């Protein structure tokens, strides 16, 4: 029983490790870029459905979607790999 409680406390301590401020900011930036890109893509489709022609800026802003996905993905992968080593 004593070993079981020690393992449980070790696991909960690992889960509560504070992440680096830079990692947290990078993840939030990646998610924000992705959401802005999705909103731009949605508005492009909505304008097409309404019969209009979207402005070029929407196409440029929609490029933030894959950029944000890439930033968020690599931030998660790189920070997860570093924590697993500990």
mmCIF file of C-alpha atoms in Angstrom:
data_model
loop_
_atom_site.group_PDB
_atom_site.id
_atom_site.type_symbol
_atom_site.label_atom_id
_atom_site.label_comp_id
_atom_site.label_asym_id
_atom_site.label_seq_id
_atom_site.Cartn_x
_atom_site.Cartn_y
_atom_site.Cartn_z
ATOM 1 C CA UNK A 1 0.000 0.000 0.000
ATOM 2 C CA UNK A 2 2.833 2.403 0.804
ATOM 3 C CA UNK A 3 4.401 1.814 -2.611
ATOM 4 C CA UNK A 4 1.050 2.393 -4.301
ATOM 5 C CA UNK A 5 0.606 5.797 -2.657
ATOM 6 C CA UNK A 6 4.183 6.751 -3.556
ATOM 7 C CA UNK A 7 3.558 5.899 -7.201
ATOM 8 C CA UNK A 8 0.300 7.859 -7.184
ATOM 9 C CA UNK A 9 1.952 10.936 -5.685
ATOM 10 C CA UNK A 10 4.791 10.718 -8.216
ATOM 11 C CA UNK A 11 2.327 10.540 -11.108
ATOM 12 C CA UNK A 12 0.300 13.493 -9.857
ATOM 13 C CA UNK A 13 3.504 15.503 -9.383
ATOM 14 C CA UNK A 14 4.474 14.839 -12.996
ATOM 15 C CA UNK A 15 1.105 16.014 -14.269
ATOM 16 C CA UNK A 16 1.371 19.267 -12.359
ATOM 17 C CA UNK A 17 4.760 20.281 -13.752
ATOM 18 C CA UNK A 18 4.545 23.897 -14.830
ATOM 19 C CA UNK A 19 5.317 24.363 -18.491
ATOM 20 C CA UNK A 20 7.657 27.010 -19.692
ATOM 21 C CA UNK A 21 6.137 30.427 -20.364
ATOM 22 C CA UNK A 22 7.530 30.390 -23.918
ATOM 23 C CA UNK A 23 5.917 27.008 -24.607
ATOM 24 C CA UNK A 24 2.555 28.218 -23.358
ATOM 25 C CA UNK A 25 2.739 31.408 -25.417
ATOM 26 C CA UNK A 26 3.789 29.482 -28.538
ATOM 27 C CA UNK A 27 0.870 27.108 -28.143
ATOM 28 C CA UNK A 28 -1.621 29.963 -27.692
ATOM 29 C CA UNK A 29 -0.179 31.807 -30.697
ATOM 30 C CA UNK A 30 -0.464 28.658 -32.812
ATOM 31 C CA UNK A 31 -4.064 28.109 -31.764
ATOM 32 C CA UNK A 32 -4.956 31.762 -32.410
ATOM 33 C CA UNK A 33 -3.410 31.685 -35.887
ATOM 34 C CA UNK A 34 -5.265 28.474 -36.685
ATOM 35 C CA UNK A 35 -8.616 29.876 -35.534
ATOM 36 C CA UNK A 36 -8.117 33.112 -37.490
ATOM 37 C CA UNK A 37 -7.288 31.062 -40.593
ATOM 38 C CA UNK A 38 -10.391 28.908 -40.153
ATOM 39 C CA UNK A 39 -12.548 32.020 -39.788
ATOM 40 C CA UNK A 40 -11.046 33.415 -43.011
ATOM 41 C CA UNK A 41 -11.684 30.146 -44.846
ATOM 42 C CA UNK A 42 -15.255 30.037 -43.590
ATOM 43 C CA UNK A 43 -15.873 33.600 -44.694
ATOM 44 C CA UNK A 44 -14.430 32.850 -48.163
ATOM 45 C CA UNK A 45 -16.917 30.005 -48.573
ATOM 46 C CA UNK A 46 -19.773 32.101 -47.187
ATOM 47 C CA UNK A 47 -19.023 34.936 -49.612
ATOM 48 C CA UNK A 48 -18.883 32.490 -52.524
ATOM 49 C CA UNK A 49 -22.230 30.980 -51.499
ATOM 50 C CA UNK A 50 -23.745 34.459 -51.297
ATOM 51 C CA UNK A 51 -22.602 35.107 -54.866
ATOM 52 C CA UNK A 52 -19.860 37.611 -54.133
ATOM 53 C CA UNK A 53 -16.147 37.666 -54.761
ATOM 54 C CA UNK A 54 -13.906 37.528 -51.676
ATOM 55 C CA UNK A 55 -11.136 40.070 -51.390
ATOM 56 C CA UNK A 56 -7.527 39.004 -51.735
ATOM 57 C CA UNK A 57 -6.818 39.734 -48.076
ATOM 58 C CA UNK A 58 -9.063 36.837 -47.046
ATOM 59 C CA UNK A 59 -6.988 34.444 -49.113
ATOM 60 C CA UNK A 60 -3.791 35.749 -47.521
ATOM 61 C CA UNK A 61 -5.270 35.532 -44.015
ATOM 62 C CA UNK A 62 -6.442 31.971 -44.690
ATOM 63 C CA UNK A 63 -2.770 30.980 -44.995
ATOM 64 C CA UNK A 64 -2.543 31.445 -41.228
ATOM 65 C CA UNK A 65 -4.533 28.222 -40.766
ATOM 66 C CA UNK A 66 -1.756 25.769 -41.756
ATOM 67 C CA UNK A 67 0.862 28.023 -40.175
ATOM 68 C CA UNK A 68 -0.972 27.975 -36.839
ATOM 69 C CA UNK A 69 -1.515 24.234 -37.053
ATOM 70 C CA UNK A 70 2.193 23.711 -37.667
ATOM 71 C CA UNK A 71 3.248 25.968 -34.782
ATOM 72 C CA UNK A 72 0.820 24.343 -32.336
ATOM 73 C CA UNK A 73 1.732 20.820 -33.475
ATOM 74 C CA UNK A 74 5.486 21.265 -33.189
ATOM 75 C CA UNK A 75 5.179 23.083 -29.875
ATOM 76 C CA UNK A 76 3.196 20.160 -28.484
ATOM 77 C CA UNK A 77 5.477 17.494 -29.925
ATOM 78 C CA UNK A 78 8.704 19.141 -28.837
ATOM 79 C CA UNK A 79 7.545 19.898 -25.289
ATOM 80 C CA UNK A 80 5.977 16.456 -24.881
ATOM 81 C CA UNK A 81 9.178 14.711 -25.950
ATOM 82 C CA UNK A 82 11.258 16.740 -23.514
ATOM 83 C CA UNK A 83 8.984 15.920 -20.586
ATOM 84 C CA UNK A 84 8.979 12.210 -21.352
ATOM 85 C CA UNK A 85 12.764 12.053 -20.967
ATOM 86 C CA UNK A 86 12.623 13.247 -17.348
#
